[in-house]
């Protein structure tokens, strides 16, 4: 609405208004409400941003509302924006609903100009501070509002530091900073064609507009695509009275966490820079001090900060990420939010808060995710590999990364797209490097700490990162890095291999093999076998994973089965907590040496030949089933009858044609290949995925499915006689009509009856079908009358609903669809709820209406996807089935689905 309320003072909001005020604005309002030392200010709402993005202009009422809020701010402080005597200065910061660290713009010291800088110098009694603040404004304003390359300002500053013969910009004098201001303004004039604006209100209005526009910057759009944040939310803008950390050694700026975000260890963690401002800490431009260093230099401020951190953590009942400034010994809180953390830290912190009585067991389960557990299952660098340690930095984000060094984010993207693993090496990263960070397997920086841009973004993406490796001398222009290692200078050039250990901060020369992670070892080998060999942090993470996973098992409704085709897979899945097999693909059993027997079945010209070929396959198939059923004794095993087109078991058609042509040209005997080519041509299909496969094979090729059913029934008899308790289930694939399933059911029950009669043992097992065609989903009420269970084959259901051929489209245009927002994520990775999911919901409803006792599951890859599992819980399935190594993730998310659904119900 163009005349609604678009501006709120910090004193008017609270943390529950994130959708309106953005995360930063809502939390600034909350801290103000708690009476914490927050500089006064106001928030321009996300509604104003959305209006701007839609109409390319600010809402008509916005300027008046900003003027009123600004006057209230000026009156409360007794100063005016940009006044020539003791001027009020403000910061202009973005603040989206969901945290997007470093992705949008911030401008500090708004209100300074050629006149007010003199007033700031007089009021502060520090001319150097005033000119340092002015040059910061010009550089930030230039790159953010006037679209001038930040490299131009950086190079000018580096040149000034070198010319002055000092170590950093903090040692430049007031006169030297005054000269830099002149240079900066000339850079803006030359590269933008405009003068740096001298009117304070013009600075403020243009800064607010620039923050709005930064919502659609390339780095912000890339981050939203990766994090699946909606494009239409917009960002709020926070205008806050400036407090200054660059007023001398009794001033500074910092970022702190109430617990270690990398490991989850208790205690306060953070970075602090004396005589610094704003973005210096997170930018990683200078290496930071610790909070212990702050306690040594200013114990009163450190004590107040610790008390404030404890209060915020108690209030939010979670790890808090805090930005603060110290101005001449006074502490100011600039931001707080629930902090990003690594996967291991997430589990550890959840257990700590549970033990401290701050959260319940349900909340502890809700605080961790299947994606985080999946990160803990990835391999780590092998121990004692013997590779040389190049250097050590700060362990900013754990995990193993092995790849080729690149120095340019664009090169990182290019190499990654060609299939190469790359490690991005930078002096420090900035938001414009995001595309290269996404493309890289790991990140290494020479500057920065655990709260630097590189560290925060890497932890959010689950990528290994080592930051603040001070021994590195990175020359990005020459694409090389030098480091003194064990008294020898080592030079790494683009393309050389390094290995990063994000948990220890070690950087190794060359490639190091990776080994199983502690969590995956515990899941496969057991706690007692693994725990004694682990360090303190790994042991704590493993114990917390075990604790939360076991609780998830007690609350989840969905059962979790495995997709497994061999005894080895079945055994591994059972160790990982599988409660049966939801998909045993029998086609995998006909490959290798057995392929020739399948060829005989296909090429048989008489029923006798086909019967002989099937008889040769029968004992092999029976042994396969015995092995799998034995491993899953007492648990259900769903066996899918042969599904793929038969031509997949024959030689390639093009190869055969070449062989026949060459043999004929040479006058050689090609009769065998000619016969095979005739069969291949007969079976050739333009679109085999929609051709003769699944149930159609069973109806067209006599004896094929009967062979499999008989082998399964005989395996069942053998195991029961041996004292086992096998629970096989028979699944007919690609059914599109109830008549198809009824015909197959008649044949299957006939074979089971024959085995029963021959063995003298009652042999009965559930018979169901896969729902993987839209017609099957839409006619589920009819099909259910002939089925004991449905299993949704969401891979094929996605293909047939979208009209996609997965093998073709993912490479052909999925990247463009993700870029254009057609997808937020591949529909083969997470279920398309409004399309494919709608078909699943219809099938569930109609199937159970027709057959109330119908058992329902899913066996596509979506069965192991965290987000999809929540959908399957809501729609009422009985189980999900996933690949063995996704079993723990599915167990966890099935438990979380109960908690999340209950919380959503409570808010309605």
mmCIF file of N, CA, C and O in Angstrom, residues 587 595 598 602 642-650 683-685 687-694 696-697 704 734:
data_model
loop_
_atom_site.group_PDB
_atom_site.id
_atom_site.type_symbol
_atom_site.label_atom_id
_atom_site.label_comp_id
_atom_site.label_asym_id
_atom_site.label_seq_id
_atom_site.Cartn_x
_atom_site.Cartn_y
_atom_site.Cartn_z
ATOM 1 N N UNK A 587 17.075 -56.149 -11.662
ATOM 2 C CA UNK A 587 17.833 -56.060 -12.920
ATOM 3 C C UNK A 587 19.333 -56.041 -12.681
ATOM 4 O O UNK A 587 20.119 -56.485 -13.528
ATOM 5 N N UNK A 595 24.754 -61.949 -18.104
ATOM 6 C CA UNK A 595 24.176 -61.253 -19.248
ATOM 7 C C UNK A 595 23.936 -62.214 -20.419
ATOM 8 O O UNK A 595 22.941 -62.106 -21.138
ATOM 9 N N UNK A 598 20.691 -63.980 -20.105
ATOM 10 C CA UNK A 598 19.566 -63.124 -20.445
ATOM 11 C C UNK A 598 19.421 -63.026 -21.963
ATOM 12 O O UNK A 598 18.308 -63.036 -22.509
ATOM 13 N N UNK A 602 16.151 -63.744 -24.421
ATOM 14 C CA UNK A 602 15.638 -62.790 -25.406
ATOM 15 C C UNK A 602 15.647 -63.380 -26.813
ATOM 16 O O UNK A 602 14.705 -63.205 -27.597
ATOM 17 N N UNK A 642 11.590 -57.431 -12.734
ATOM 18 C CA UNK A 642 12.444 -56.807 -13.749
ATOM 19 C C UNK A 642 11.757 -55.597 -14.383
ATOM 20 O O UNK A 642 10.611 -55.688 -14.836
ATOM 21 N N UNK A 643 12.477 -54.478 -14.451
ATOM 22 C CA UNK A 643 11.869 -53.224 -14.881
ATOM 23 C C UNK A 643 12.412 -52.669 -16.197
ATOM 24 O O UNK A 643 11.642 -52.223 -17.033
ATOM 25 N N UNK A 644 13.727 -52.659 -16.435
ATOM 26 C CA UNK A 644 14.233 -51.941 -17.606
ATOM 27 C C UNK A 644 13.931 -52.662 -18.912
ATOM 28 O O UNK A 644 13.651 -53.863 -18.916
ATOM 29 N N UNK A 645 13.994 -51.941 -20.053
ATOM 30 C CA UNK A 645 13.796 -52.563 -21.361
ATOM 31 C C UNK A 645 14.828 -53.669 -21.591
ATOM 32 O O UNK A 645 15.985 -53.552 -21.180
ATOM 33 N N UNK A 646 14.417 -54.759 -22.278
ATOM 34 C CA UNK A 646 15.318 -55.894 -22.471
ATOM 35 C C UNK A 646 16.522 -55.549 -23.333
ATOM 36 O O UNK A 646 17.573 -56.185 -23.224
ATOM 37 N N UNK A 647 16.384 -54.537 -24.206
ATOM 38 C CA UNK A 647 17.527 -54.224 -25.071
ATOM 39 C C UNK A 647 18.751 -53.773 -24.265
ATOM 40 O O UNK A 647 19.867 -53.820 -24.756
ATOM 41 N N UNK A 648 18.524 -53.341 -22.992
ATOM 42 C CA UNK A 648 19.655 -52.919 -22.168
ATOM 43 C C UNK A 648 20.584 -54.089 -21.834
ATOM 44 O O UNK A 648 21.726 -53.874 -21.428
ATOM 45 N N UNK A 649 20.088 -55.308 -21.976
ATOM 46 C CA UNK A 649 20.919 -56.472 -21.696
ATOM 47 C C UNK A 649 21.619 -56.996 -22.951
ATOM 48 O O UNK A 649 22.346 -57.985 -22.895
ATOM 49 N N UNK A 650 21.395 -56.325 -24.075
ATOM 50 C CA UNK A 650 21.998 -56.741 -25.343
ATOM 51 C C UNK A 650 23.109 -55.779 -25.732
ATOM 52 O O UNK A 650 23.190 -54.657 -25.231
ATOM 53 N N UNK A 683 13.876 -55.245 -31.002
ATOM 54 C CA UNK A 683 13.577 -54.669 -29.688
ATOM 55 C C UNK A 683 13.889 -53.178 -29.598
ATOM 56 O O UNK A 683 13.605 -52.546 -28.577
ATOM 57 N N UNK A 684 14.495 -52.615 -30.642
ATOM 58 C CA UNK A 684 14.892 -51.208 -30.600
ATOM 59 C C UNK A 684 13.674 -50.293 -30.467
ATOM 60 O O UNK A 684 12.657 -50.506 -31.130
ATOM 61 N N UNK A 685 13.787 -49.308 -29.625
ATOM 62 C CA UNK A 685 12.699 -48.363 -29.398
ATOM 63 C C UNK A 685 13.244 -46.942 -29.436
ATOM 64 O O UNK A 685 14.365 -46.678 -28.986
ATOM 65 N N UNK A 687 11.983 -44.413 -27.768
ATOM 66 C CA UNK A 687 11.968 -43.906 -26.390
ATOM 67 C C UNK A 687 11.780 -45.087 -25.449
ATOM 68 O O UNK A 687 10.665 -45.360 -24.982
ATOM 69 N N UNK A 688 12.853 -45.825 -25.171
ATOM 70 C CA UNK A 688 12.719 -47.076 -24.412
ATOM 71 C C UNK A 688 12.187 -46.900 -23.002
ATOM 72 O O UNK A 688 11.579 -47.814 -22.454
ATOM 73 N N UNK A 689 12.389 -45.725 -22.384
ATOM 74 C CA UNK A 689 11.875 -45.549 -21.026
ATOM 75 C C UNK A 689 10.354 -45.556 -20.989
ATOM 76 O O UNK A 689 9.751 -45.760 -19.943
ATOM 77 N N UNK A 690 9.715 -45.339 -22.146
ATOM 78 C CA UNK A 690 8.258 -45.388 -22.219
ATOM 79 C C UNK A 690 7.794 -46.557 -23.077
ATOM 80 O O UNK A 690 6.663 -46.581 -23.555
ATOM 81 N N UNK A 691 8.670 -47.535 -23.262
ATOM 82 C CA UNK A 691 8.361 -48.647 -24.149
ATOM 83 C C UNK A 691 8.120 -49.950 -23.424
ATOM 84 O O UNK A 691 7.437 -50.002 -22.392
ATOM 85 N N UNK A 692 8.723 -51.021 -23.950
ATOM 86 C CA UNK A 692 8.511 -52.372 -23.425
ATOM 87 C C UNK A 692 9.366 -52.578 -22.183
ATOM 88 O O UNK A 692 10.522 -53.010 -22.266
ATOM 89 N N UNK A 693 8.796 -52.294 -21.043
ATOM 90 C CA UNK A 693 9.502 -52.450 -19.775
ATOM 91 C C UNK A 693 8.478 -52.648 -18.675
ATOM 92 O O UNK A 693 7.279 -52.495 -18.871
ATOM 93 N N UNK A 694 8.977 -53.008 -17.472
ATOM 94 C CA UNK A 694 8.101 -53.155 -16.324
ATOM 95 C C UNK A 694 7.064 -54.235 -16.524
ATOM 96 O O UNK A 694 7.339 -55.318 -17.064
ATOM 97 N N UNK A 696 4.856 -54.555 -18.570
ATOM 98 C CA UNK A 696 4.654 -54.921 -19.973
ATOM 99 C C UNK A 696 5.533 -56.098 -20.365
ATOM 100 O O UNK A 696 5.127 -56.958 -21.148
ATOM 101 N N UNK A 697 6.749 -56.125 -19.818
ATOM 102 C CA UNK A 697 7.630 -57.273 -20.056
ATOM 103 C C UNK A 697 6.999 -58.555 -19.529
ATOM 104 O O UNK A 697 7.022 -59.601 -20.176
ATOM 105 N N UNK A 704 9.108 -64.892 -17.760
ATOM 106 C CA UNK A 704 10.178 -64.056 -17.197
ATOM 107 C C UNK A 704 9.890 -63.692 -15.741
ATOM 108 O O UNK A 704 10.719 -63.909 -14.857
ATOM 109 N N UNK A 734 5.796 -50.208 -13.055
ATOM 110 C CA UNK A 734 5.267 -49.462 -14.197
ATOM 111 C C UNK A 734 3.817 -49.804 -14.534
ATOM 112 O O UNK A 734 3.416 -49.769 -15.690
#
